[in-house]
């Protein structure tokens, strides 16, 4: 598994990270981990942050992840709602994910678990993660299999591995430092790899927002 940087330092993790998540239905969802939200962002930094949030515009589902143990939870969630409105994606299907429930009292946990359109999890203990996976599967629209040709750099092991892990490779041909791959993949994978087919921008199935 590729190592992903984690840091509490501001702006240390601006680059979105895309990962494949297999579902029980034998399809694969693509998750894009976007940057966390910051209230009252200085105007000269707004454009830089918006560039990291482009994945939200094409995602089929948004996962709004909140620290359920944070005393400023309400104001942080309000900041997320405001920016989603500004980006024009407030109507995109969404699941509210309450993280760190292992830090809550039983009564607080029951209150969150009763909220419609949400799921309670603990990334530290793993509690609720299978429920989250099931709700993602239930919320996403169908993802039909498509067969397509992809042209990658022979050094692009990341995307070549994605084709093998998320789909079925029909043929592979190497030529002048390039690798031509014909594969059967979910439409979401084909969309992500459009830059290597028709040159369109990529998107993820699921975008995570904080």
PDB file of C-alpha atoms in Angstrom, residues 6-210:
ATOM      1  CA  UNK A   6      -0.480  12.738   7.410  1.00  0.00           C
ATOM      2  CA  UNK A   7       0.189  15.963   9.257  1.00  0.00           C
ATOM      3  CA  UNK A   8      -1.470  18.535  11.486  1.00  0.00           C
ATOM      4  CA  UNK A   9       0.523  21.296   9.773  1.00  0.00           C
ATOM      5  CA  UNK A  10      -1.537  23.699   7.680  1.00  0.00           C
ATOM      6  CA  UNK A  11      -1.329  23.037   3.914  1.00  0.00           C
ATOM      7  CA  UNK A  12       0.821  19.912   4.406  1.00  0.00           C
ATOM      8  CA  UNK A  13      -1.710  17.594   2.713  1.00  0.00           C
ATOM      9  CA  UNK A  14      -3.277  19.661  -0.070  1.00  0.00           C
ATOM     10  CA  UNK A  15      -2.976  17.010  -2.789  1.00  0.00           C
ATOM     11  CA  UNK A  16      -6.072  14.768  -3.100  1.00  0.00           C
ATOM     12  CA  UNK A  17      -5.358  11.042  -2.707  1.00  0.00           C
ATOM     13  CA  UNK A  18      -7.413   8.531  -4.716  1.00  0.00           C
ATOM     14  CA  UNK A  19      -7.875   4.958  -3.509  1.00  0.00           C
ATOM     15  CA  UNK A  20      -9.954   2.020  -4.758  1.00  0.00           C
ATOM     16  CA  UNK A  21     -12.421   0.487  -2.280  1.00  0.00           C
ATOM     17  CA  UNK A  22     -13.951  -2.895  -3.170  1.00  0.00           C
ATOM     18  CA  UNK A  23     -17.632  -3.296  -2.310  1.00  0.00           C
ATOM     19  CA  UNK A  24     -19.669  -6.415  -1.538  1.00  0.00           C
ATOM     20  CA  UNK A  25     -21.412  -6.091  -4.913  1.00  0.00           C
ATOM     21  CA  UNK A  26     -18.033  -6.820  -6.591  1.00  0.00           C
ATOM     22  CA  UNK A  27     -17.798  -3.270  -7.949  1.00  0.00           C
ATOM     23  CA  UNK A  28     -15.056  -0.879  -6.906  1.00  0.00           C
ATOM     24  CA  UNK A  29     -15.634   2.642  -5.647  1.00  0.00           C
ATOM     25  CA  UNK A  30     -12.974   5.294  -6.049  1.00  0.00           C
ATOM     26  CA  UNK A  31     -12.473   7.525  -3.032  1.00  0.00           C
ATOM     27  CA  UNK A  32     -10.764  10.884  -3.249  1.00  0.00           C
ATOM     28  CA  UNK A  33      -9.567  12.335   0.061  1.00  0.00           C
ATOM     29  CA  UNK A  34      -9.795  16.130  -0.326  1.00  0.00           C
ATOM     30  CA  UNK A  35      -8.302  18.850   1.847  1.00  0.00           C
ATOM     31  CA  UNK A  36      -9.856  19.761   5.188  1.00  0.00           C
ATOM     32  CA  UNK A  37     -11.932  22.949   5.409  1.00  0.00           C
ATOM     33  CA  UNK A  38     -10.733  26.082   7.177  1.00  0.00           C
ATOM     34  CA  UNK A  39     -13.069  28.826   8.351  1.00  0.00           C
ATOM     35  CA  UNK A  40     -12.398  32.418   7.255  1.00  0.00           C
ATOM     36  CA  UNK A  41      -9.675  31.467   4.795  1.00  0.00           C
ATOM     37  CA  UNK A  42      -7.611  34.469   3.633  1.00  0.00           C
ATOM     38  CA  UNK A  43      -8.785  35.613   0.155  1.00  0.00           C
ATOM     39  CA  UNK A  44      -5.398  35.046  -1.477  1.00  0.00           C
ATOM     40  CA  UNK A  45      -5.524  31.358  -0.481  1.00  0.00           C
ATOM     41  CA  UNK A  46      -9.095  30.670  -1.569  1.00  0.00           C
ATOM     42  CA  UNK A  47      -8.119  29.901  -5.181  1.00  0.00           C
ATOM     43  CA  UNK A  48      -5.419  27.431  -4.099  1.00  0.00           C
ATOM     44  CA  UNK A  49      -7.831  25.595  -1.849  1.00  0.00           C
ATOM     45  CA  UNK A  50     -10.588  25.501  -4.466  1.00  0.00           C
ATOM     46  CA  UNK A  51      -8.185  23.799  -6.879  1.00  0.00           C
ATOM     47  CA  UNK A  52      -7.826  20.928  -4.400  1.00  0.00           C
ATOM     48  CA  UNK A  53     -11.623  20.568  -4.192  1.00  0.00           C
ATOM     49  CA  UNK A  54     -12.246  19.930  -7.902  1.00  0.00           C
ATOM     50  CA  UNK A  55     -12.974  16.267  -7.097  1.00  0.00           C
ATOM     51  CA  UNK A  56     -16.155  17.370  -5.306  1.00  0.00           C
ATOM     52  CA  UNK A  57     -17.667  18.665  -8.532  1.00  0.00           C
ATOM     53  CA  UNK A  58     -17.613  15.289 -10.287  1.00  0.00           C
ATOM     54  CA  UNK A  59     -18.211  12.919  -7.363  1.00  0.00           C
ATOM     55  CA  UNK A  60     -21.377  10.825  -7.247  1.00  0.00           C
ATOM     56  CA  UNK A  61     -21.356  10.885  -3.442  1.00  0.00           C
ATOM     57  CA  UNK A  62     -19.830  13.166  -0.806  1.00  0.00           C
ATOM     58  CA  UNK A  63     -18.716  11.870   2.575  1.00  0.00           C
ATOM     59  CA  UNK A  64     -18.755  14.758   5.050  1.00  0.00           C
ATOM     60  CA  UNK A  65     -16.453  13.596   7.826  1.00  0.00           C
ATOM     61  CA  UNK A  66     -16.749  15.332  11.187  1.00  0.00           C
ATOM     62  CA  UNK A  67     -14.802  14.918  14.423  1.00  0.00           C
ATOM     63  CA  UNK A  68     -17.713  13.992  16.671  1.00  0.00           C
ATOM     64  CA  UNK A  69     -15.635  14.726  19.787  1.00  0.00           C
ATOM     65  CA  UNK A  70     -14.722  18.307  18.818  1.00  0.00           C
ATOM     66  CA  UNK A  71     -16.333  21.052  20.892  1.00  0.00           C
ATOM     67  CA  UNK A  72     -16.491  23.273  17.770  1.00  0.00           C
ATOM     68  CA  UNK A  73     -18.270  20.622  15.687  1.00  0.00           C
ATOM     69  CA  UNK A  74     -21.298  22.780  14.824  1.00  0.00           C
ATOM     70  CA  UNK A  75     -19.295  25.757  13.547  1.00  0.00           C
ATOM     71  CA  UNK A  76     -16.973  23.495  11.544  1.00  0.00           C
ATOM     72  CA  UNK A  77     -19.906  21.736   9.896  1.00  0.00           C
ATOM     73  CA  UNK A  78     -21.462  25.126   9.102  1.00  0.00           C
ATOM     74  CA  UNK A  79     -18.238  26.146   7.327  1.00  0.00           C
ATOM     75  CA  UNK A  80     -18.437  22.992   5.206  1.00  0.00           C
ATOM     76  CA  UNK A  81     -22.054  23.686   4.260  1.00  0.00           C
ATOM     77  CA  UNK A  82     -21.204  27.243   3.217  1.00  0.00           C
ATOM     78  CA  UNK A  83     -18.384  26.174   0.921  1.00  0.00           C
ATOM     79  CA  UNK A  84     -20.450  23.372  -0.614  1.00  0.00           C
ATOM     80  CA  UNK A  85     -23.071  25.978  -1.478  1.00  0.00           C
ATOM     81  CA  UNK A  86     -20.400  28.238  -2.985  1.00  0.00           C
ATOM     82  CA  UNK A  87     -19.054  25.357  -5.087  1.00  0.00           C
ATOM     83  CA  UNK A  88     -22.543  24.469  -6.306  1.00  0.00           C
ATOM     84  CA  UNK A  89     -22.401  20.878  -5.023  1.00  0.00           C
ATOM     85  CA  UNK A  90     -24.727  21.144  -2.009  1.00  0.00           C
ATOM     86  CA  UNK A  91     -27.323  19.000  -3.818  1.00  0.00           C
ATOM     87  CA  UNK A  92     -24.902  16.107  -4.468  1.00  0.00           C
ATOM     88  CA  UNK A  93     -25.895  12.942  -2.542  1.00  0.00           C
ATOM     89  CA  UNK A  94     -24.127  12.952   0.793  1.00  0.00           C
ATOM     90  CA  UNK A  95     -23.438  10.851   3.870  1.00  0.00           C
ATOM     91  CA  UNK A  96     -22.439  12.528   7.122  1.00  0.00           C
ATOM     92  CA  UNK A  97     -19.719  10.457   8.793  1.00  0.00           C
ATOM     93  CA  UNK A  98     -19.248  11.011  12.523  1.00  0.00           C
ATOM     94  CA  UNK A  99     -15.676   9.938  13.313  1.00  0.00           C
ATOM     95  CA  UNK A 100     -14.005   9.347  16.714  1.00  0.00           C
ATOM     96  CA  UNK A 101     -17.133   7.927  18.335  1.00  0.00           C
ATOM     97  CA  UNK A 102     -14.818   5.907  20.589  1.00  0.00           C
ATOM     98  CA  UNK A 103     -14.261   9.185  22.481  1.00  0.00           C
ATOM     99  CA  UNK A 104     -17.969   9.782  23.163  1.00  0.00           C
ATOM    100  CA  UNK A 105     -20.217   8.837  26.044  1.00  0.00           C
ATOM    101  CA  UNK A 106     -22.942   6.240  25.280  1.00  0.00           C
ATOM    102  CA  UNK A 107     -25.696   8.879  25.270  1.00  0.00           C
ATOM    103  CA  UNK A 108     -23.793  11.064  22.807  1.00  0.00           C
ATOM    104  CA  UNK A 109     -23.222   8.106  20.507  1.00  0.00           C
ATOM    105  CA  UNK A 110     -26.912   7.149  20.494  1.00  0.00           C
ATOM    106  CA  UNK A 111     -27.851  10.723  19.609  1.00  0.00           C
ATOM    107  CA  UNK A 112     -25.573  10.748  16.559  1.00  0.00           C
ATOM    108  CA  UNK A 113     -26.629   7.280  15.443  1.00  0.00           C
ATOM    109  CA  UNK A 114     -30.240   8.483  15.231  1.00  0.00           C
ATOM    110  CA  UNK A 115     -29.408  11.177  12.655  1.00  0.00           C
ATOM    111  CA  UNK A 116     -30.811  10.314   9.214  1.00  0.00           C
ATOM    112  CA  UNK A 117     -28.276  10.118   6.384  1.00  0.00           C
ATOM    113  CA  UNK A 118     -25.315   9.573   8.679  1.00  0.00           C
ATOM    114  CA  UNK A 119     -23.035   6.813   9.926  1.00  0.00           C
ATOM    115  CA  UNK A 120     -20.935   6.701  13.100  1.00  0.00           C
ATOM    116  CA  UNK A 121     -17.391   5.313  12.919  1.00  0.00           C
ATOM    117  CA  UNK A 122     -14.057   5.171  14.654  1.00  0.00           C
ATOM    118  CA  UNK A 123     -11.095   5.200  12.303  1.00  0.00           C
ATOM    119  CA  UNK A 124      -8.900   4.203  15.260  1.00  0.00           C
ATOM    120  CA  UNK A 125     -10.835   1.098  16.345  1.00  0.00           C
ATOM    121  CA  UNK A 126     -12.527   0.243  13.040  1.00  0.00           C
ATOM    122  CA  UNK A 127     -16.001   0.381  14.554  1.00  0.00           C
ATOM    123  CA  UNK A 128     -18.701   1.254  12.016  1.00  0.00           C
ATOM    124  CA  UNK A 129     -16.449   1.034   8.954  1.00  0.00           C
ATOM    125  CA  UNK A 130     -18.286  -1.953   7.484  1.00  0.00           C
ATOM    126  CA  UNK A 131     -21.576  -0.103   7.957  1.00  0.00           C
ATOM    127  CA  UNK A 132     -20.047   2.854   6.130  1.00  0.00           C
ATOM    128  CA  UNK A 133     -18.945   0.619   3.259  1.00  0.00           C
ATOM    129  CA  UNK A 134     -22.478  -0.809   2.985  1.00  0.00           C
ATOM    130  CA  UNK A 135     -24.083   2.631   2.976  1.00  0.00           C
ATOM    131  CA  UNK A 136     -21.691   3.828   0.273  1.00  0.00           C
ATOM    132  CA  UNK A 137     -22.680   0.840  -1.838  1.00  0.00           C
ATOM    133  CA  UNK A 138     -26.387   1.447  -1.270  1.00  0.00           C
ATOM    134  CA  UNK A 139     -26.131   5.155  -2.118  1.00  0.00           C
ATOM    135  CA  UNK A 140     -24.008   4.967  -5.261  1.00  0.00           C
ATOM    136  CA  UNK A 141     -25.691   4.461  -8.606  1.00  0.00           C
ATOM    137  CA  UNK A 142     -24.820   1.421 -10.714  1.00  0.00           C
ATOM    138  CA  UNK A 143     -21.336   1.298 -12.173  1.00  0.00           C
ATOM    139  CA  UNK A 144     -21.425  -0.759 -15.389  1.00  0.00           C
ATOM    140  CA  UNK A 145     -18.349  -2.480 -16.764  1.00  0.00           C
ATOM    141  CA  UNK A 146     -16.828  -0.913 -19.872  1.00  0.00           C
ATOM    142  CA  UNK A 147     -13.978  -2.092 -22.101  1.00  0.00           C
ATOM    143  CA  UNK A 148     -11.478   0.559 -23.136  1.00  0.00           C
ATOM    144  CA  UNK A 149      -7.914   1.185 -24.283  1.00  0.00           C
ATOM    145  CA  UNK A 150      -5.467   3.067 -22.066  1.00  0.00           C
ATOM    146  CA  UNK A 151      -2.024   4.416 -22.911  1.00  0.00           C
ATOM    147  CA  UNK A 152       0.307   4.867 -19.937  1.00  0.00           C
ATOM    148  CA  UNK A 153       3.952   5.593 -19.389  1.00  0.00           C
ATOM    149  CA  UNK A 154       5.842   2.350 -18.778  1.00  0.00           C
ATOM    150  CA  UNK A 155       6.939   3.866 -15.435  1.00  0.00           C
ATOM    151  CA  UNK A 156       3.363   4.576 -14.338  1.00  0.00           C
ATOM    152  CA  UNK A 157       2.994   1.652 -11.985  1.00  0.00           C
ATOM    153  CA  UNK A 158       0.268   3.395  -9.964  1.00  0.00           C
ATOM    154  CA  UNK A 159      -2.337   3.496 -12.727  1.00  0.00           C
ATOM    155  CA  UNK A 160      -1.294   0.159 -14.195  1.00  0.00           C
ATOM    156  CA  UNK A 161      -1.834  -1.426 -10.775  1.00  0.00           C
ATOM    157  CA  UNK A 162      -5.263   0.239 -10.571  1.00  0.00           C
ATOM    158  CA  UNK A 163      -6.311  -1.342 -13.878  1.00  0.00           C
ATOM    159  CA  UNK A 164      -5.276  -4.757 -12.579  1.00  0.00           C
ATOM    160  CA  UNK A 165      -6.847  -4.379  -9.139  1.00  0.00           C
ATOM    161  CA  UNK A 166     -10.134  -2.748 -10.188  1.00  0.00           C
ATOM    162  CA  UNK A 167     -10.745  -4.492 -13.503  1.00  0.00           C
ATOM    163  CA  UNK A 168      -9.721  -7.253 -15.895  1.00  0.00           C
ATOM    164  CA  UNK A 169      -6.770  -6.612 -18.201  1.00  0.00           C
ATOM    165  CA  UNK A 170      -7.467  -8.075 -21.660  1.00  0.00           C
ATOM    166  CA  UNK A 171      -4.125  -7.296 -23.288  1.00  0.00           C
ATOM    167  CA  UNK A 172      -0.896  -5.390 -22.631  1.00  0.00           C
ATOM    168  CA  UNK A 173       1.582  -4.105 -25.217  1.00  0.00           C
ATOM    169  CA  UNK A 174       4.814  -2.168 -24.610  1.00  0.00           C
ATOM    170  CA  UNK A 175       6.149   0.275 -27.199  1.00  0.00           C
ATOM    171  CA  UNK A 176       8.713   3.134 -26.990  1.00  0.00           C
ATOM    172  CA  UNK A 177       8.460   3.690 -23.261  1.00  0.00           C
ATOM    173  CA  UNK A 178       4.655   3.440 -23.315  1.00  0.00           C
ATOM    174  CA  UNK A 179       2.319   0.636 -22.338  1.00  0.00           C
ATOM    175  CA  UNK A 180      -0.963   0.123 -24.159  1.00  0.00           C
ATOM    176  CA  UNK A 181      -3.541  -1.675 -22.043  1.00  0.00           C
ATOM    177  CA  UNK A 182      -6.975  -2.913 -23.027  1.00  0.00           C
ATOM    178  CA  UNK A 183      -9.054  -3.581 -19.927  1.00  0.00           C
ATOM    179  CA  UNK A 184     -12.586  -4.159 -18.697  1.00  0.00           C
ATOM    180  CA  UNK A 185     -13.161  -1.776 -15.792  1.00  0.00           C
ATOM    181  CA  UNK A 186     -16.053  -0.129 -13.925  1.00  0.00           C
ATOM    182  CA  UNK A 187     -17.149   3.102 -15.584  1.00  0.00           C
ATOM    183  CA  UNK A 188     -15.885   5.030 -12.546  1.00  0.00           C
ATOM    184  CA  UNK A 189     -12.354   3.704 -13.145  1.00  0.00           C
ATOM    185  CA  UNK A 190     -12.607   4.531 -16.841  1.00  0.00           C
ATOM    186  CA  UNK A 191     -13.665   8.075 -15.888  1.00  0.00           C
ATOM    187  CA  UNK A 192     -10.740   8.450 -13.500  1.00  0.00           C
ATOM    188  CA  UNK A 193      -8.314   7.372 -16.228  1.00  0.00           C
ATOM    189  CA  UNK A 194      -9.806   9.514 -18.993  1.00  0.00           C
ATOM    190  CA  UNK A 195      -6.607  11.599 -19.176  1.00  0.00           C
ATOM    191  CA  UNK A 196      -4.985   8.444 -20.567  1.00  0.00           C
ATOM    192  CA  UNK A 197      -7.740   7.827 -23.123  1.00  0.00           C
ATOM    193  CA  UNK A 198      -9.492  10.921 -24.472  1.00  0.00           C
ATOM    194  CA  UNK A 199      -7.816  13.593 -22.356  1.00  0.00           C
ATOM    195  CA  UNK A 200     -10.767  14.537 -20.156  1.00  0.00           C
ATOM    196  CA  UNK A 201     -10.436  15.522 -16.489  1.00  0.00           C
ATOM    197  CA  UNK A 202     -10.728  12.760 -13.923  1.00  0.00           C
ATOM    198  CA  UNK A 203     -13.232  12.330 -11.112  1.00  0.00           C
ATOM    199  CA  UNK A 204     -13.801  10.023  -8.190  1.00  0.00           C
ATOM    200  CA  UNK A 205     -16.940   8.195  -7.106  1.00  0.00           C
ATOM    201  CA  UNK A 206     -16.688   9.428  -3.566  1.00  0.00           C
ATOM    202  CA  UNK A 207     -15.097  12.608  -2.252  1.00  0.00           C
ATOM    203  CA  UNK A 208     -14.237  12.945   1.432  1.00  0.00           C
ATOM    204  CA  UNK A 209     -14.633  16.361   3.021  1.00  0.00           C
ATOM    205  CA  UNK A 210     -13.847  17.514   6.544  1.00  0.00           C
TER     206      UNK A 210
END
